[in-house]
mmCIF file of C-alpha atoms and ligand atoms in Angstrom:
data_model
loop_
_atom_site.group_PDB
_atom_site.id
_atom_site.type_symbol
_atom_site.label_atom_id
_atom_site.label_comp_id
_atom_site.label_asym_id
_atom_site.label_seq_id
_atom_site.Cartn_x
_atom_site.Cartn_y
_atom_site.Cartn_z
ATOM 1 C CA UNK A 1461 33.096 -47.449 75.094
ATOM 2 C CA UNK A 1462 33.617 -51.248 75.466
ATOM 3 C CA UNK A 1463 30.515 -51.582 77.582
ATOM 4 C CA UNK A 1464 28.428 -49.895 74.913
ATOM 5 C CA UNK A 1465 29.710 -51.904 72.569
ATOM 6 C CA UNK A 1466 28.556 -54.462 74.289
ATOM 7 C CA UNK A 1467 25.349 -53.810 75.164
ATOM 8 C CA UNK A 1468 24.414 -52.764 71.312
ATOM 9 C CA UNK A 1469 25.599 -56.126 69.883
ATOM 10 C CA UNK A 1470 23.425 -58.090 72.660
ATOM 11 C CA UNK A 1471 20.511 -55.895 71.418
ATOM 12 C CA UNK A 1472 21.737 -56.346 67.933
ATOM 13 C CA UNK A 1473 18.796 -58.568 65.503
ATOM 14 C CA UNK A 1474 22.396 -59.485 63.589
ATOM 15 C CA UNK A 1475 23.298 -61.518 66.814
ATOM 16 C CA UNK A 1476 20.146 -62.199 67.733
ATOM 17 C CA UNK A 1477 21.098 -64.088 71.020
ATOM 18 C CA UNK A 1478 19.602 -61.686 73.649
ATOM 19 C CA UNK A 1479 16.258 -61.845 71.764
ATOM 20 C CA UNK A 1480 15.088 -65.773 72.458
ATOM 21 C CA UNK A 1481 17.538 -66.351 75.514
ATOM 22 C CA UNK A 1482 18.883 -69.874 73.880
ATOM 23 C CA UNK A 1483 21.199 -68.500 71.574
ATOM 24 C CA UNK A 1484 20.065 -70.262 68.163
ATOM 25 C CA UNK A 1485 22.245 -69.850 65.222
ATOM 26 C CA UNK A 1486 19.717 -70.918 62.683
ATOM 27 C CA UNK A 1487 16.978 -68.974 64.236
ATOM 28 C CA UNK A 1488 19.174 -66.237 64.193
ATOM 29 C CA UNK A 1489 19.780 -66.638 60.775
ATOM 30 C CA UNK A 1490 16.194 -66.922 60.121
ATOM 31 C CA UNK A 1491 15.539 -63.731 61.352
ATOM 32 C CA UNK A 1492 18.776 -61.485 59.374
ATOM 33 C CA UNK A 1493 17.505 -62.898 56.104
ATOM 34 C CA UNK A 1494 13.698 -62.105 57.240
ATOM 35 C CA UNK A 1495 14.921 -58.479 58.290
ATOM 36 C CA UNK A 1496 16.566 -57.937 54.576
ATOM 37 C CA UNK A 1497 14.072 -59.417 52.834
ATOM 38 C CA UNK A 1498 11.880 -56.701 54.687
ATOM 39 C CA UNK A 1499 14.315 -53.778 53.889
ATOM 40 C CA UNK A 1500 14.516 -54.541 50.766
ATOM 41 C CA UNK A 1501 10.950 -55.078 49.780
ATOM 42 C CA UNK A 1502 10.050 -52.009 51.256
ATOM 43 C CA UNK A 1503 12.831 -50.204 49.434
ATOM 44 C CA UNK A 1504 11.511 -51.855 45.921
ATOM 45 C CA UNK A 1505 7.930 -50.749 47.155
ATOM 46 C CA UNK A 1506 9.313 -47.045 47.385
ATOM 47 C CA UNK A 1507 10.829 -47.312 44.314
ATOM 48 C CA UNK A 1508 7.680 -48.345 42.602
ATOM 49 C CA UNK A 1509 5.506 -45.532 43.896
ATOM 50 C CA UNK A 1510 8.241 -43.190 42.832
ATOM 51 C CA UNK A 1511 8.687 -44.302 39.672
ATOM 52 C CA UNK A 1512 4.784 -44.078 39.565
ATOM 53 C CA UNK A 1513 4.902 -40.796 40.411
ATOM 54 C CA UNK A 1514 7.359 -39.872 37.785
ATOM 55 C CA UNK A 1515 5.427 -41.950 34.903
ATOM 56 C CA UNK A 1516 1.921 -40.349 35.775
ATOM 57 C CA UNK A 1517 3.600 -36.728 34.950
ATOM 58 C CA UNK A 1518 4.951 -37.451 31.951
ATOM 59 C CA UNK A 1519 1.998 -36.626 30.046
ATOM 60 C CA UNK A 1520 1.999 -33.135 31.191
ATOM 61 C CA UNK A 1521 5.086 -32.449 30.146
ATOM 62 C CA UNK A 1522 4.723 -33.658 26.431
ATOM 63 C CA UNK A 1523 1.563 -31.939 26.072
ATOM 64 C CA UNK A 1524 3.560 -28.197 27.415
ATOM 65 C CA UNK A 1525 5.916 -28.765 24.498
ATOM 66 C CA UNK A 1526 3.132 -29.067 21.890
ATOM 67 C CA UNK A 1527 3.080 -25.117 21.602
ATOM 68 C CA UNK A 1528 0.513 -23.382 19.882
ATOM 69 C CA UNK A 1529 1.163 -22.840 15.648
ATOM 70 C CA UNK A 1530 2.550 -20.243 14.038
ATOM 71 C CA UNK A 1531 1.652 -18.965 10.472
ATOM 72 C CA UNK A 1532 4.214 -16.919 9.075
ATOM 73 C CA UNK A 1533 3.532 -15.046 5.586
ATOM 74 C CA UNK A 1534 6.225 -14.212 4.159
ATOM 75 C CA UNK A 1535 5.070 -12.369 0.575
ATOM 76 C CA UNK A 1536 8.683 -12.257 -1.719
ATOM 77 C CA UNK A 1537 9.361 -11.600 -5.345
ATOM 78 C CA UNK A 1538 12.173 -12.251 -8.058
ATOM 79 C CA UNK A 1539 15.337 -9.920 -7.913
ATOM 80 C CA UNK A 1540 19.119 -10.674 -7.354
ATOM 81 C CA UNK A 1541 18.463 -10.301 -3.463
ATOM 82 C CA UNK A 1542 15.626 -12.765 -3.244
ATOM 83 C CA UNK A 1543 17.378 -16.021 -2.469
ATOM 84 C CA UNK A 1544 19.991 -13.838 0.354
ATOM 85 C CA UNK A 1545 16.525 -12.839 2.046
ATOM 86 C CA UNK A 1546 14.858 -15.654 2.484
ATOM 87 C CA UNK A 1547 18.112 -17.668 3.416
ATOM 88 C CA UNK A 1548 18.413 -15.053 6.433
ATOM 89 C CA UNK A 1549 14.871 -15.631 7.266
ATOM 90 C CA UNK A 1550 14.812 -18.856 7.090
ATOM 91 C CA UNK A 1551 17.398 -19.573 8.996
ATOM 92 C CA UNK A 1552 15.677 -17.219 11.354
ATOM 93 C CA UNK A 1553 13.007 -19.090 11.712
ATOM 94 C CA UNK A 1554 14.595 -22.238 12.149
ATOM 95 C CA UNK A 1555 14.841 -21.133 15.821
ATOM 96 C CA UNK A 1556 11.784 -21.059 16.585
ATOM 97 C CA UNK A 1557 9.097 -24.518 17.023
ATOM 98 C CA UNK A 1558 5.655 -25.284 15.618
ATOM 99 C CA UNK A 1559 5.821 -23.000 12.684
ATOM 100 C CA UNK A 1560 4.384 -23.141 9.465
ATOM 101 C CA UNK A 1561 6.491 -20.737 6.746
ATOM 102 C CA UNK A 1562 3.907 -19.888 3.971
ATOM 103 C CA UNK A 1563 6.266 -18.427 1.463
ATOM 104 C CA UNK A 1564 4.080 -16.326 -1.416
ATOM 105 C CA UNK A 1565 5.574 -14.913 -4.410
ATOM 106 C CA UNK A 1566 4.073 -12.365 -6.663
ATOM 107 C CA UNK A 1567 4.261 -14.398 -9.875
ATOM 108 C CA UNK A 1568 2.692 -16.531 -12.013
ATOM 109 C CA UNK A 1569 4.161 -19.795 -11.432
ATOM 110 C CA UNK A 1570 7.032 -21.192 -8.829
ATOM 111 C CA UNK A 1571 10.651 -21.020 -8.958
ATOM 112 C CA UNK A 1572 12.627 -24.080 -8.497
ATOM 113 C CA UNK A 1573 15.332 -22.168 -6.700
ATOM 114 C CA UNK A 1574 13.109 -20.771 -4.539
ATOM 115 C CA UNK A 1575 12.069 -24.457 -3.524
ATOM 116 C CA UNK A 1576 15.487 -25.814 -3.514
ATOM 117 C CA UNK A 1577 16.328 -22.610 -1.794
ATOM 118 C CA UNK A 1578 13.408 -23.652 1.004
ATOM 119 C CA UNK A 1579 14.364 -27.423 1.238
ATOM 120 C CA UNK A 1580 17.815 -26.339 2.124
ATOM 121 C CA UNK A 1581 16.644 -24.435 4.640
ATOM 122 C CA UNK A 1582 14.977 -26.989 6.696
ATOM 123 C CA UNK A 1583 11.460 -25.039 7.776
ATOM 124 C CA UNK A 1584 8.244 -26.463 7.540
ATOM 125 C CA UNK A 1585 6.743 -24.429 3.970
ATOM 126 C CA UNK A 1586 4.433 -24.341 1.788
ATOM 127 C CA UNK A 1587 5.063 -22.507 -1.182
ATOM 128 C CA UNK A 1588 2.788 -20.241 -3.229
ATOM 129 C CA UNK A 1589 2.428 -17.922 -5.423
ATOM 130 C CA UNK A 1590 -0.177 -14.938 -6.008
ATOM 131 C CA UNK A 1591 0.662 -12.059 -8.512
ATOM 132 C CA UNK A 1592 -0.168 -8.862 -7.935
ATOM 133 C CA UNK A 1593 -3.236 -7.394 -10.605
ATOM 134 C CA UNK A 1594 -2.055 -6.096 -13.571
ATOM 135 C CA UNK A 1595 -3.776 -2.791 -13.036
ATOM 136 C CA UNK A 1596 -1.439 -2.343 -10.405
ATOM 137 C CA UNK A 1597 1.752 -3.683 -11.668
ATOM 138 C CA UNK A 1598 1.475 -0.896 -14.344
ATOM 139 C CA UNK A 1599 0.469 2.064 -12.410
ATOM 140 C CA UNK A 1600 3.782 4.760 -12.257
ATOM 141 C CA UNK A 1601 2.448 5.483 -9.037
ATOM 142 C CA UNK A 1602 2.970 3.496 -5.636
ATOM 143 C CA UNK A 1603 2.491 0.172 -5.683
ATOM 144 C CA UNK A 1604 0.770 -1.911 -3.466
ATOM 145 C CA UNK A 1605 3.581 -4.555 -2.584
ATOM 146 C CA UNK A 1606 3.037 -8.194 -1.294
ATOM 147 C CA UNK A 1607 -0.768 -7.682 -1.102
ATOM 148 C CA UNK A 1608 -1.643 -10.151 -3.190
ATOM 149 C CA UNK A 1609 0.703 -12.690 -1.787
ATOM 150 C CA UNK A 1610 -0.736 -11.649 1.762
ATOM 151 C CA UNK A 1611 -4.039 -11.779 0.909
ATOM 152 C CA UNK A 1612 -3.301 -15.818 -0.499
ATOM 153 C CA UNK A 1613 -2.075 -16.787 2.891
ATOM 154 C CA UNK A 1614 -4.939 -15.212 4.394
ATOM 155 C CA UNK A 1615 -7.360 -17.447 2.252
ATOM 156 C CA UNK A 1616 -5.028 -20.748 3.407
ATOM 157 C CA UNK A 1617 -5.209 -19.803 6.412
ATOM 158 C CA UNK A 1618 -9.483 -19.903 6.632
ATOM 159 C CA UNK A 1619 -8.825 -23.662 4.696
ATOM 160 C CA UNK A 1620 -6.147 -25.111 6.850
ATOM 161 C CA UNK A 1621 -5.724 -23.380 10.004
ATOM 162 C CA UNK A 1622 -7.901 -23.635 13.205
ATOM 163 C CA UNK A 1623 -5.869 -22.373 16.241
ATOM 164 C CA UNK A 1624 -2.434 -20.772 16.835
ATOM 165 C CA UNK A 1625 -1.229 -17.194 15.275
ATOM 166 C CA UNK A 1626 -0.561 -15.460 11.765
ATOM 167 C CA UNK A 1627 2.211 -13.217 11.269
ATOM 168 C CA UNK A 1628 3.311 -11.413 8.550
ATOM 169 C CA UNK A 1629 7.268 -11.156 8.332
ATOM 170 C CA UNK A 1630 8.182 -9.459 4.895
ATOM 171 C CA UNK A 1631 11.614 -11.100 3.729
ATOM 172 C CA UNK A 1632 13.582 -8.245 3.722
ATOM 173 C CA UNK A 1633 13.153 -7.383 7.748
ATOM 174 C CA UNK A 1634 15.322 -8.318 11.189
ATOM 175 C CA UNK A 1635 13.428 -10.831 13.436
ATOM 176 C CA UNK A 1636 14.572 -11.363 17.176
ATOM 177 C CA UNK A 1637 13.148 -14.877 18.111
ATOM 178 C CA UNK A 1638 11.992 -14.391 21.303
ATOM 179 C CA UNK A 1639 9.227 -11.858 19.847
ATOM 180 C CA UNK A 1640 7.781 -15.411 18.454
ATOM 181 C CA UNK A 1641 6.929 -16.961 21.875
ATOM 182 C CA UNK A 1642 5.392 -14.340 22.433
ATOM 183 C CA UNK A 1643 3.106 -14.019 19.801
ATOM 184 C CA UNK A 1644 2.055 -17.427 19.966
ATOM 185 C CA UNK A 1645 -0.423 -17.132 22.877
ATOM 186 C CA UNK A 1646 -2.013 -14.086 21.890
ATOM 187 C CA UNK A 1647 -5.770 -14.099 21.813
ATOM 188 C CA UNK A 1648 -6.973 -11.347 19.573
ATOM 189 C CA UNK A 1649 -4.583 -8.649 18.346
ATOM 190 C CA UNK A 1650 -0.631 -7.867 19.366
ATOM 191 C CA UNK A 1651 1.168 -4.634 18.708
ATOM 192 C CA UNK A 1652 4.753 -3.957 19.427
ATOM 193 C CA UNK A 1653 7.369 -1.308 18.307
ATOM 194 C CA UNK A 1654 9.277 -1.978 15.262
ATOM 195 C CA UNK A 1655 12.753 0.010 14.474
ATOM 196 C CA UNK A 1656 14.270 1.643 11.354
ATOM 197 C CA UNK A 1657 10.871 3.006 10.646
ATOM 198 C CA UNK A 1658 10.230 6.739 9.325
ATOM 199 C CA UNK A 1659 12.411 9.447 10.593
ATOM 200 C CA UNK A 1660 11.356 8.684 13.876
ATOM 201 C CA UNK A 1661 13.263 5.641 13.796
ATOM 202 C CA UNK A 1662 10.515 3.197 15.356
ATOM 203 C CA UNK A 1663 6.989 2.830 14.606
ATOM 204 C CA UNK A 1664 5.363 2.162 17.984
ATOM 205 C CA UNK A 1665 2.172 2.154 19.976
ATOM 206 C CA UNK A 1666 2.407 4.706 23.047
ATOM 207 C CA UNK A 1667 1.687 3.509 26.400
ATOM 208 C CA UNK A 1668 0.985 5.145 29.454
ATOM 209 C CA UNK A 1669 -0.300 3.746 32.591
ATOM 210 C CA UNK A 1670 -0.616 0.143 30.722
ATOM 211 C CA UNK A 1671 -2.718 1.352 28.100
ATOM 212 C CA UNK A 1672 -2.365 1.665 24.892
ATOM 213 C CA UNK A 1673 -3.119 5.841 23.885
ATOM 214 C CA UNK A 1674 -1.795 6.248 20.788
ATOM 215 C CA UNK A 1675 0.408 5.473 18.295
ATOM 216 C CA UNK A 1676 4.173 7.322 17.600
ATOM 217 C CA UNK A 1677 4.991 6.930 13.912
ATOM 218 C CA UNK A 1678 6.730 9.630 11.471
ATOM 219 C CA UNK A 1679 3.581 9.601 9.177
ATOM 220 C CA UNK A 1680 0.436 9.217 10.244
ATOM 221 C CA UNK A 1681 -1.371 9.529 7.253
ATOM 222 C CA UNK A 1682 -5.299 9.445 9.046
ATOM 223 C CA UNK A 1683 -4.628 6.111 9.674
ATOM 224 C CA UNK A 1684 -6.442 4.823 12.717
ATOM 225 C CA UNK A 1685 -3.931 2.201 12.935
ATOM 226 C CA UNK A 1686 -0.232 3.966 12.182
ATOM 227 C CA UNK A 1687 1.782 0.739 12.364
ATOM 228 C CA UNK A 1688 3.780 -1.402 10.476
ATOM 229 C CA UNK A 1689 3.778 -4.574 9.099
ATOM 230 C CA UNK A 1690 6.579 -6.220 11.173
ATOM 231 C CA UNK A 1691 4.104 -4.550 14.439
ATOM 232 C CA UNK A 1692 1.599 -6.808 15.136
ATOM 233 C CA UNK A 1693 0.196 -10.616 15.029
ATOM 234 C CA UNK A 1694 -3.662 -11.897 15.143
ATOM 235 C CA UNK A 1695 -4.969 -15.029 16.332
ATOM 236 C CA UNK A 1696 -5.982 -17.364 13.898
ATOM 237 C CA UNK A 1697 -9.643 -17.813 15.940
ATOM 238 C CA UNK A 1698 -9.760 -14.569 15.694
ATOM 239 C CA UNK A 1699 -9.592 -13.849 12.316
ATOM 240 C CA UNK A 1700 -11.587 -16.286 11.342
ATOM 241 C CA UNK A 1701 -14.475 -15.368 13.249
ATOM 242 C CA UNK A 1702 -14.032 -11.993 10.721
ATOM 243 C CA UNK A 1703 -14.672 -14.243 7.900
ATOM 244 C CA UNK A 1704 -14.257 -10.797 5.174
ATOM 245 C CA UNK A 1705 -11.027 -9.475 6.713
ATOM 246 C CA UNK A 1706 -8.322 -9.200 3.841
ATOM 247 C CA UNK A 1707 -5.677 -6.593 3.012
ATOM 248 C CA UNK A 1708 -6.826 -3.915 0.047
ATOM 249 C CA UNK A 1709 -4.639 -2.845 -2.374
ATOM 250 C CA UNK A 1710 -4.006 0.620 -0.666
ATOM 251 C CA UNK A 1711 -0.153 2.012 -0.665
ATOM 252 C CA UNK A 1712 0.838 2.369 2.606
ATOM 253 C CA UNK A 1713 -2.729 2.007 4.191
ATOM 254 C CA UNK A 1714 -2.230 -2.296 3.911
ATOM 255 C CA UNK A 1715 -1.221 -2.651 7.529
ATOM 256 C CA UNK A 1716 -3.756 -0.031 8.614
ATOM 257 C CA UNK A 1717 -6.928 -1.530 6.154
ATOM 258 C CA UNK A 1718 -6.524 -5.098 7.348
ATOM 259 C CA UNK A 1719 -6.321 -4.240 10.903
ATOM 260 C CA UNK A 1720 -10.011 -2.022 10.294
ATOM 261 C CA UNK A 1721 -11.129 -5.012 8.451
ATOM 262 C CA UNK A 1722 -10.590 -6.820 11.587
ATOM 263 C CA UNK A 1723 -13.518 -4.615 13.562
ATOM 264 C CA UNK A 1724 -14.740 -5.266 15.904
ATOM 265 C CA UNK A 1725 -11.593 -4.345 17.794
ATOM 266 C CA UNK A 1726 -11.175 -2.244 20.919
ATOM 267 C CA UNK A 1727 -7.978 -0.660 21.683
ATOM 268 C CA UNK A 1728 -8.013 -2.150 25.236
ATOM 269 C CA UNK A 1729 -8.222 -5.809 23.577
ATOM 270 C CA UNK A 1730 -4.718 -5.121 21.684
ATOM 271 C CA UNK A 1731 -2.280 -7.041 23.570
ATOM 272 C CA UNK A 1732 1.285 -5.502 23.749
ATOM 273 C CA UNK A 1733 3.822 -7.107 23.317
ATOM 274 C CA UNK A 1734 7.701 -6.459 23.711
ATOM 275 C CA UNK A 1735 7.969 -5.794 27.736
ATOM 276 C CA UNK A 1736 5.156 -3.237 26.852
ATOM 277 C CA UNK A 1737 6.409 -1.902 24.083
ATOM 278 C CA UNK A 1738 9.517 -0.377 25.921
ATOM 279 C CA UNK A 1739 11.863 -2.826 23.703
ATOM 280 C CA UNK A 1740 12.632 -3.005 19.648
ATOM 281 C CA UNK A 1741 12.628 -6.863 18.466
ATOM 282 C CA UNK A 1742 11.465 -6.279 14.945
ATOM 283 C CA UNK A 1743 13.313 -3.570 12.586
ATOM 284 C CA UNK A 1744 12.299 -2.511 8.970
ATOM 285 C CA UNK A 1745 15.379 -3.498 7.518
ATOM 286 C CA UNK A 1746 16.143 -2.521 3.826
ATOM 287 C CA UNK A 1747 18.284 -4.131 1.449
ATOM 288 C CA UNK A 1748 20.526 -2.097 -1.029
ATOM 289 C CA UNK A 1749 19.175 -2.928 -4.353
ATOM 290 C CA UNK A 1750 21.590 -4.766 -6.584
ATOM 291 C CA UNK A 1751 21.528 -4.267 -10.125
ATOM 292 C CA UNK A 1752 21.111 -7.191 -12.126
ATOM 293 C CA UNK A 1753 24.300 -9.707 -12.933
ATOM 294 C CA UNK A 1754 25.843 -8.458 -16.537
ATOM 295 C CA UNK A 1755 25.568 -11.242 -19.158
ATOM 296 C CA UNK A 1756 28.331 -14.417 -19.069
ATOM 297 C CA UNK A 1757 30.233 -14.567 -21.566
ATOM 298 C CA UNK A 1758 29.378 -18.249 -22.658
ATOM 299 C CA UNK A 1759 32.324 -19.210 -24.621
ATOM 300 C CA UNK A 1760 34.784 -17.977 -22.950
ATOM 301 C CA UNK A 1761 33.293 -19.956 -19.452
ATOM 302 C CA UNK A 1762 31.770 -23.136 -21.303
ATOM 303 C CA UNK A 1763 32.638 -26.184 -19.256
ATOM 304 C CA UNK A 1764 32.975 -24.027 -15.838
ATOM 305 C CA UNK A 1765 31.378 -23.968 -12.634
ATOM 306 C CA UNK A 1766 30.193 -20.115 -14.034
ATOM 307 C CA UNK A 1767 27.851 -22.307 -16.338
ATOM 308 C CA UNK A 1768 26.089 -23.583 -13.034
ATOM 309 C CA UNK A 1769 26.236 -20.210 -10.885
ATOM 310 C CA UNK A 1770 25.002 -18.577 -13.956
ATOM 311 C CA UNK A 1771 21.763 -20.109 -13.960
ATOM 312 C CA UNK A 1772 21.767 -18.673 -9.841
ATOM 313 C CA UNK A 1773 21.604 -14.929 -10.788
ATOM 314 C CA UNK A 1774 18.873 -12.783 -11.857
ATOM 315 C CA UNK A 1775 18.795 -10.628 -15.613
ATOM 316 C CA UNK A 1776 17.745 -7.495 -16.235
HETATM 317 C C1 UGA B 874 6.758 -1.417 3.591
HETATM 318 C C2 UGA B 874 6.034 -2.327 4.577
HETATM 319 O O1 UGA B 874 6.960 -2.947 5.459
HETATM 320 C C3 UGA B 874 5.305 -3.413 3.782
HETATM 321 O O2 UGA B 874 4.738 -4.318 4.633
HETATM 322 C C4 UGA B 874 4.282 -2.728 2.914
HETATM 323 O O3 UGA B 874 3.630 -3.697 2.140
HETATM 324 C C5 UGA B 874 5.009 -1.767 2.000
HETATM 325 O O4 UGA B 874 5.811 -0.849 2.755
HETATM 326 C C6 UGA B 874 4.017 -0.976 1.214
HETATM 327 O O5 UGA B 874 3.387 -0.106 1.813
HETATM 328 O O6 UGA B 874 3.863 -1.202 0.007
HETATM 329 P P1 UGA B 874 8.822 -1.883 2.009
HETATM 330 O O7 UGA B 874 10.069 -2.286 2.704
HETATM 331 O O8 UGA B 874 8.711 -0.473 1.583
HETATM 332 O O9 UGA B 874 7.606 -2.276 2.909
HETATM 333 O O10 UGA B 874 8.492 -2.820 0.770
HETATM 334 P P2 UGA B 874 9.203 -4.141 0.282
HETATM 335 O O11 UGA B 874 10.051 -4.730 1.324
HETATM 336 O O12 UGA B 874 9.800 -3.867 -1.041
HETATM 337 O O13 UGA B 874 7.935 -5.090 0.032
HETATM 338 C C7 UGA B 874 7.169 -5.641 1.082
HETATM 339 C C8 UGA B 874 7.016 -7.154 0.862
HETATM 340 O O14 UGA B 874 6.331 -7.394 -0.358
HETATM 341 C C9 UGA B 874 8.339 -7.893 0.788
HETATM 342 O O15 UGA B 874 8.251 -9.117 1.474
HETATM 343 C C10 UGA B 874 8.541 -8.104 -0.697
HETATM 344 O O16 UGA B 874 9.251 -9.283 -0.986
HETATM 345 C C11 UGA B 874 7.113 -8.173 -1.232
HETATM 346 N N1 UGA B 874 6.964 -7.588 -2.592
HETATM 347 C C12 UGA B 874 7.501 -6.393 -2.912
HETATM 348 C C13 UGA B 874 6.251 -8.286 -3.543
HETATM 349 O O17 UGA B 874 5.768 -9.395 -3.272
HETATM 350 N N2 UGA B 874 6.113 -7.753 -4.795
HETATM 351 C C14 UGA B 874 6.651 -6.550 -5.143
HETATM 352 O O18 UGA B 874 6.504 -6.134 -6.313
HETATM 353 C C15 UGA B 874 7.362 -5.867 -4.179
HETATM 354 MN MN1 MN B 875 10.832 -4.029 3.131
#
């Protein structure tokens, strides 16, 4: 042990003394400070090229979190659940990045609760409104609901919008977020199953081998397209390259119209969404209707917080 001790320190640079034969201390010196200096100059060069290395990817990954829009149209309209469903929504969407929420209300002019509801919120909006026809409103028969409203966000889209993906999310319905990624990089047209649906409890497209044969829905109606709202998304490229596509005012043939409008369309271009359809993300939730708040009895509650909720709650 001793001998190899000895025989590293004599080869030792630290010591130095082997190396020349004479044994100079400042020569020795000379060289230890020459050796660091080396060391560390070549460990600031690594460094360097490193942190090079690092710097030069940065740009990739700031342009990966710039994600594709989304454009979701959301058509609502004045009754004692309105400001409940688009809270839930909106919070909803708050999850998800790179979203534009174009709230739409059948009406003739805005609601400043609806605003002050949407500013609480915190969700990039823009809020419209689009009545539907008169013709319609008074019909006994069906109604076609949030056309109109759809139909506006369809026009700002063709102003505004130039890439990304339109949705339409009704503000009564369940949302899982994840269903959002993957809408966002579709090219043409997405379908997906949506639950609480019909008696069949899901509207779906049917897929065997990885295609897309047909659609499983408790009423057909001749539709060619038997889906639901919540089911599907288009590319905004895509519908603008359709330049007439719009939504008619056609009870329950709205979803199926718009998607027709949106020929030409081959089944095998639909993208499916969902882990192929074999999973429910979206569900046709319904709200119990409320009946309208009874009157306040003004005198009895003047000077009381009732005199501000009051003005929160929707009449007959
Ligand atoms: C179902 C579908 O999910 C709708 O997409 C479709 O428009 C509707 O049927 C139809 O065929 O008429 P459903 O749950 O029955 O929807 O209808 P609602 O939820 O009452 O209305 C759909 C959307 O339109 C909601 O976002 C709602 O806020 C809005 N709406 C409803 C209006 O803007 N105006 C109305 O008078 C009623
Ligand atoms: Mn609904």
């Amino acid at each position: 042990m001793k001998g190899n001790y000895i025989n590293l320190s004599t080869h030792s640079g630290i010591n130095g003394a082997s190396g020349n034969g004479n044994g100079n201390g400042k020569m020795s010196l000379g060289k230890s400070i020459k050796m660091y200096l080396t060391i560390f100059i070549a460990t600031t060069c690594i460094y360097m090229v490193l942190y090079q290395y690092h710097i030069s990817r940065e740009p990739f990954a700031a342009a990966e979190v710039v994600k594709p829009p989304l454009y979701i149209i959301t058509p609502t309209y004045r009754r004692p659940e309105q400001l409940a469903e688009l809270t839930r929504l909106g919070y909803t969407l708050k999850h998800v990045v790179n979203l534009l929420w174009l709230v739409i209300e059948d009406a003739n002019k805005t609601n400043p609760l609806v605003a002050h509801t949407l500013d609480r919120i915190g969700v990039p909006y823009e809020y419209m409104v689009a009545p539907m026809p008169e013709k319609y409103k008074q019909t006994k028969r069906a109604k076609p609901r949030g056309v109109s409203n759809r139909n506006r966000g369809l026009e700002y889209l063709r102003h505004n919008a130039t890439e990304g993906v339109l949705y339409f999310a009704d503000d009564d319905n369940t949302y899982d977020i994840s269903i959002f990624e993957q809408m966002r990089y579709i090219t043409k047209v997405a379908m997906w199953p949506v639950g609480l649906v019909t008696k069949t409890g899901v509207s779906s497209p049917i897929i065997q081998g990885g295609k897309l044969v047909g659609f499983y829905d408790g009423w057909i109606g001749g539709r060619r397209y038997p889906v639901d709202m919540a089911g599907f998304a288009v590319s905004v490229k895509f519908l603008k390259e359709r330049p007439k596509a719009q939504m008619p005012f056609k009870p329950g043939y709205e979803e199926d119209g718009f998607l027709r409008s949106l020929a030409p369309l081959d089944n095998k271009e639909i993208e499916l969404l969902a882990d192929e359809c074999r999973d429910i993300l979206t569900w046709h939730t319904q709200t119990k209707k409320n009946a309208p708040a009874q009157a306040l009895n003004r005198t009895r509650y003047k000077n009381t917080n009732l005199e501000y909720i009051d003005k929160l709650l929707v009449r007959p």
